[in-house]
Every structure is written in structure tokens, then in C-alpha cells.
């Protein structure tokens, strides 16, 4: 049985999303015939061309009512058409000389996104011309995306296509109705690319990895096309969205489009389907129309050490593009650079945080491989891609394993750069941070979450503000860029604790111990300890039955309610200024001065 593994539009555009690479490497290690495609980057490469933009502007010109912003873009259609191909060459790393021209504000037409000289100087300094040009080219693409969204296809977004359709989808019917509508121009372009690959590959099975809500619509559009044109081909769907949101699925209508839903690590479920063996952690619909769950609670898995080396075969010809949408330095790493994505270990070695999806396999099952094997995989991936930069996508990289990794990299005399996620714990001594930096660690991100001793204890983070601050300082003094994930709106958190958390963050920036930070609004999920037992964090579920389609976030009440929209705006405004080196002398209360 031959398989085609597909990442549907749209995920990151600068580097392949790792799911199909890991699955393909595993299937090849078991001598299975399989290929992969990143349909998202192929769609973007076909869409953002002068020829295609000409068609889009011609179609948009037929609209009788256009907003003022869209009329201005339409008037400048010639600029966009003649500029898009050079922009895509530059962002794809094929014409670096354009940086000098693209970094000038005067090159670009006026738009709502165009920053001021002061903003650009804050973000990139006076000589960061390449990154400055990348940022301005990214804003150029974002303006085009807004235009396409409002005139051609209301579901089109640059990163997560049709996410608004699927973000909270308790019932399948609204999405099903959308899938019965005529194809949009974007749909037609995507399906044309997909049909060409199907004709070349001739697979017996197509597997869609759906990591985010914004990948679901396009995956089902492709599955719908397969049903109509190749009804004998088996269709499998898995990935992060499936794992977190569709575990309690009861509506069988999804199986009008697909044959199987598979859960948790996909290697073994996919292998069983392809080999005709006993299914595991798989849902399908029987002839009577009932959903059948097969070995859904099985703990059987492929050991991490036996999961194979990720394969980038079939992706290297794609024109991945660098993007810098935000001047946040850590966010720029996410979208700028062709990073090889690997895992150091499966799952989280801590796995106790009250807000995290600790009931799911990808978090709770911690499984390591020998560090020599990990570095072997790094060398194999470098040989495939020609890229020496790695993003280790672990939930939290274990400090003991990072030490061994650094020692092995240095022993082999490899020149690499890497970044990963950690827990800010006391293990990160000055000596360990120095060792990591010497081996190529350039950045880390970690969850400080709530800089309140009471809330940190409640969420069972296992760190203190003091120990976290110490490890941040050690990372920074070793020359490693440090990013803090922060959270607001945790049950029972008071306005005072929220403001006090910002004071801690202000001090961290002022001392130079972090260079980047981002605030997330707490969401109670059904797979987290706080969602499973809300009373443990002083909350109570708002009673509602399980939805027939997607279930993830749980509405809740708490005795301490604050205006989260109001405080979120103040937290983000203050942190934006701190990242620019400004606002340290402003009392934190002033960021919330309307109340």
C-alpha cells in the first residue's frame, strides 16, 4: 500500500511542519512506500505570483462595493503585480540584494500596516536592513491577504486557512454546509495543485495531518475531491487538532469525507491501517452508520528510539519563505529561518501543570532515546536539508538531557545552532547555560506563566519567581536569548496579582534577564488537571453536555472575576514597550489607567 502524507494549508511558511516528516521517516524505516507534500507552501507559491494576482485584481474589480482600503489597493494593482515576484524571491532567499531596496519605507505604498521609521528603528536598529526588509515584505503580503479575504475568499488567511470556521466548532453542520458551496478561487487553485500530485503519486492511502483548526477546512476540501475522483483511496486524518478536539466525536457525518480518525502518536495507528493489522486508537464508521472505536485506550506505542529519523524527502524543492510579522525577537525565530524540527524526548518530564493538557499522550508519556541517537538524527537531517539550525519542539527539554546533548555536540565538533522550550528551574546554573551556549544554543523559551507565588503554587508549575528569575539571568548572561510565556486570567487570580505579575516582568526586562515575552489568556481545557477537577483551582464548570463534534475549551465560573479584555490590553501594551526598551519608568498601574 502506497501512502501520500499531506500537510494541508496553512501552517508555517518558513519551514516544513514536522508531523509528516516524522511519519515518513518512520514508514521508510519499516520499508513502506510513502511520499509527502506540504500543500500549504505549494499553494502560497502558486498564489503569490504576478499572473495570479492579475486574476485576483480583475475579479475584485467586478465588486460593486469595496472598502476604502481595498479601493486604494486596487488602484495600486500594477505595483502589487510587478512587485510580488521579486518579493517572493527575496523572502525565499533567492535574491538578497533586494534587501537594500525593500528596507526603505518610501518603496512601499501607504497602508494601515506600514510602520513608522521610529517603530522600525526600535525593531531592527539602524543597520538591520535584511530583517527590516523581511518585515516590510511580510506586511506587504499581509495587506494582500486582507484584500483576498475581503474580495475573493472570506476564509483565506496567511497562516491558518479558514480558522474562523473551525476554531470553536461544537457541531459539524456549519462546516459541512461550507463544504457544499461552490469552490472559491483559492479552493480551485489548491485542488489543482493537489490533483496534479495525486496523478503523479497514485497513492492507495492519503493521510492528512491537521495540527490546527485552520487546517481542517482545506483537509476536508481535499478529502471531498478524493471521494469524488478516487473513491477507492483510503483517507486517514490525525494530528494535534484531532487529538485535542475530536476525541469524543459522536457525529458520524465527518466520515462522509474520510475513512479513519487516528489519535495520539500516528506511527502505530497508520502502520496498522497500511499493514491490515489490528487497528489501534482509531475511529471509523461501520456499514450501519455507527462510529466504531477500536483499542481507543491502548497504551501500545512505537518507542521514541525506534521512531526513525525524520525525512524531508519531497519537500526540499519547495520555496519556503522567511517572514517577520512581529518585531518580538522570539516570534521572529518561529517564522524566520528554515529550522529543522526535531524532538529530544517524547512528552514532558514534568507533566504536572494544572493548565496543560496533561491527560493526553503527547504530554504525559515521557520517553527518551540515547543522546548519541539524537545527535545521529541531527547529522542525518543536516545531510538531507543542508541546514544546521534546529528547533527542538519538546514540551519542555529536560536539563539533564540538554547537558548530554551539548557535551555530545561539542565532542563531535559540530557547528550548529538550536533553540527549544524549557522550564525555568534551578538546574540551569551559570555553568550549564555556558555549556549550552558553547554547543550552539541561541535561544530558549519557557513558561513563567503567572508571576505570583500563590498562583504558581496553585498551577503546580514546580518553580518559584526567584528560581525562575535566576535561571533567566543565567541564560541571558551566557548570551542565550530568553523568552517568557506568561498567562493571565487563571481562576481566582485577582486584579492586584495581575498587576503585580506585570511588575515582576518589568523588572526582568529592566535587568536585561529576558528579551522577549508574550501573554496568553488562560483557557480551561477538558484534558488539563484544572479542566478535569476545576475545584482544585477554585473554579466550577458551567454545565453543558458534550458537543457532537469538537470539544476542548470549557466555560467556567470563579468567585474572583476580573475584566480580562481590559487587563489583557494593558499587559500586552506594557510588554510591547518593555521589549522596545521603553516604559520601565512608568508605574505599572498607569498601563491600566482607565480603571
Coordinates of C-alpha atoms in Angstrom, one line a residue, residues 21-27 29-30 265 267 302-310 343 373 377:
X21 CA 8.5 14.3 8.1
X22 CA 8.4 12.2 11.3
X23 CA 5.8 9.8 9.9
X24 CA 7.6 9.5 6.5
X25 CA 10.9 8.7 8.2
X26 CA 9.2 6.0 10.3
X27 CA 7.4 4.4 7.4
X29 CA 12.3 2.7 8.3
X30 CA 9.7 0.0 8.0
X265 CA 1.3 9.3 18.0
X267 CA 3.1 5.9 13.7
X302 CA 6.4 2.8 19.0
X303 CA 9.3 3.6 21.4
X304 CA 10.8 7.0 20.7
X305 CA 14.2 5.5 20.0
X306 CA 12.6 3.3 17.2
X307 CA 10.5 6.1 15.6
X308 CA 13.1 6.7 12.9
X309 CA 14.9 9.8 11.6
X310 CA 12.6 12.5 10.1
X343 CA 12.2 16.2 19.4
X373 CA 21.0 8.6 18.6
X377 CA 19.5 12.1 13.7

